[in-house]
Amino acid sequence: MFAIFRKELRSFFMTPAGYIFMSLFLLLSGIFFVTANLFRMNSNFNAGFIGSAMFIFMLVSPILTMKLFSDEQRFKTDQLLLTAPIRITDIVLGKYLAAMAFFVITLAVTVLYALIIAIYGDLVVSETVGGYLGFILLGSSFIAVGLFISSTTDNQVVAALVTFASLLFMWILDMIISTLPTDQTSGVVFAVVLALALSLWLYLSTRNIIIGAGVFLVCAAVIGTVYGIKPELFTGFIGRIVGWFSVLKRFPDFAKGYVRLSSLVYYLSFSGFFVFLAVRVIEKRRWS
Amino acid sequence: MIRAEGLTKRYGRHVAIDHLDFSIDKGEILGFLGPNGAGKTTTMNIITGYLSASEGRITVDGIDVLEQPEEVKRHIGYLPEQPPLYVDMTVSEYLSFVGQIKKVPKGQMKLDMEKIMDLVKIHDVQKRLIKNLSKGYKQRVGLAQALIGNPRLLILDEPTVGLDPKQIIEIRNLIKELRQDHTIVLSSHILPEVSAVCERVLIISKGAIVATDTPENLSRRLVGSNRLAVRARGSESAVTKALSGIKGVKNVTVQSPAEEGACDVLVEADTDRDIREDVFSSLVTASAPILLMRPMDLSLEDIFLHLTTSEQEVDQ
């Protein structure tokens, strides 16, 4: 894993993609810092700088992740990695951590901005530290999504575009959630659709109609029972489920300087999930 | 050393390789011969653990590739058809990265690298970026990569493809040198290539093994087809007429002429007859002096045709 990590990190410093990411991020976030904090004499670092920097990171992070796996496939170098005596998990983790390290190094440059505020204004240290921590966690989820998408294609451009679209979707997810119906009926319908999707997936992967139908019946029975006992559980059900994918919703706590264990676990498991998916995708390619 | 039993790989409905059974002994050089798309690369990818077989199993030294992949991969050096090079690295950076992922101890790696770079003659380019190297050098770096960690088994997929004749001879000699310490499997779609270095040849066509034998025996089996390329001075019609009259000649095809006043023809005769003397005398009679006469080398396609048809005849 360490060899892969070093090789990837080095390649960020040796290839244009790394510098394009770094310079775009620093340039744009610098402009935001100057306009939102310096010109307005605003010492609220989180509201001024970190909020906009996060948006910029969403725009440029596909550059960081697009080639992680797609290039290996395109140049067939994955044949070297996958025939070497290392585990796929180590390969994926090495790459993920390298992208994370490069992101954190880039972000470290912006600590200068915080220092400027600390010298010439009032910097709330706890909030700033929380803001950075939240930013790193949020970034880790974005990078995990990008890594996963890069593992599914051998084309960098496709990887970048799909990553960008997915991140944008995650970004506006909260807006979408607020427009979703919250009444009980639609909650039940949504639950049934979920159950149907689950059983269909089970059926398609096992080709066993009994498992598929059985799971669907069990789910339907559970939904019916819950509806009979506590129908109010289905109020706003869609929003709650979709909300699981809203990585942004958990950020404001960090910006206020609160580090909640639940949010920490959420971000880590969100990233872990996508890293795991990437491992599965690569593993599965051997069988296809 | 390697044992494959009922090896099958399907891509959806397409069957890439179909129930292959073969074994490779220690210290042997085995050649996979077959046209493009025959399943050579797929088989090699399965041995190295890059792909998994849909059915059947493959063991290296008795260890299943699927059960203990890391243990098996430790003993395999693989040069895929397209060398897996990181073009943004220099040669020595690349080789030490390979050493790291192959878990070669640092002290040994230094010695190994010197030795391997000497062997494949890439010492003079070790500080250069791989992307700036010529195709021949890239191939050698690919070979160097496979040799790192001193694997007992070397798998080389078309190791000489795209190289110029001088480089081909160099790589062949290199492979011969390597046979002392390694079991080698290589693939090619060119017969002389395989017969030059291999002790045993496995002919694969459409995912199945068509024949397996030593190169000498294979060519003996193939001395059936009888074709001559003839260039004679004279008009096309006269030459064709003279040659068609020979007993046993099945077919005379006119090729595009290469010399002024002469014509080139390809003569196909029955397999049990040597027609060279007859060709000589009949062309003398037709006063069309022979400028060139040469038995045609068998192309791989001919061998396949020959082998597949004869196998079918046996089946019937």
XYZ file of N, CA, C and O in Angstrom, chain A residues 36 49 60 74 87 95 137 144 149 164 177-178 195 209 257 280 287:
68
model
N -14.430 38.081 -0.106
C -15.390 37.868 0.982
C -14.819 38.268 2.341
O -15.554 38.747 3.204
N -14.663 32.226 3.815
C -13.733 31.478 2.975
C -14.122 30.020 2.801
O -14.290 29.530 1.681
N -13.411 21.334 -8.722
C -12.108 20.903 -9.246
C -11.689 19.508 -8.780
O -10.734 18.951 -9.324
N -6.367 2.351 -19.127
C -6.101 2.765 -20.496
C -4.698 2.348 -20.922
O -4.480 1.872 -22.022
N -2.707 -6.852 -2.403
C -4.162 -6.987 -2.423
C -4.789 -5.791 -3.129
O -4.250 -4.680 -3.090
N -4.161 4.582 -3.401
C -4.540 5.656 -4.306
C -5.432 6.676 -3.605
O -5.281 7.887 -3.763
N -13.182 16.159 5.904
C -14.082 14.996 5.880
C -14.978 15.024 4.643
O -15.173 14.015 3.970
N -13.709 9.957 -2.439
C -14.108 8.545 -2.502
C -15.078 8.321 -3.659
O -14.965 7.328 -4.392
N -15.870 6.307 -9.241
C -16.279 6.525 -10.632
C -15.100 6.288 -11.569
O -15.244 5.702 -12.641
N -18.182 14.933 -11.653
C -18.685 16.286 -11.463
C -20.203 16.287 -11.326
O -20.759 16.911 -10.417
N -34.479 17.588 -1.594
C -35.214 16.966 -0.493
C -36.389 17.853 -0.060
O -37.491 17.378 0.178
N -36.150 19.177 -0.035
C -37.205 20.062 0.462
C -38.413 20.071 -0.454
O -39.505 20.462 -0.054
N -38.406 -1.615 -1.558
C -38.451 -3.067 -1.351
C -38.437 -3.797 -2.690
O -37.747 -4.810 -2.865
N -36.025 -16.851 -8.281
C -37.280 -16.101 -8.117
C -37.802 -16.208 -6.685
O -38.404 -15.275 -6.152
N -17.858 24.655 15.130
C -16.863 24.190 16.093
C -17.285 22.961 16.866
O -16.574 22.507 17.754
N -14.630 -3.521 -5.163
C -15.515 -4.530 -5.760
C -15.512 -4.432 -7.287
O -15.511 -5.442 -7.979
N -13.812 -11.146 -13.439
C -14.781 -12.206 -13.724
C -15.624 -11.928 -14.946
O -16.298 -12.809 -15.437
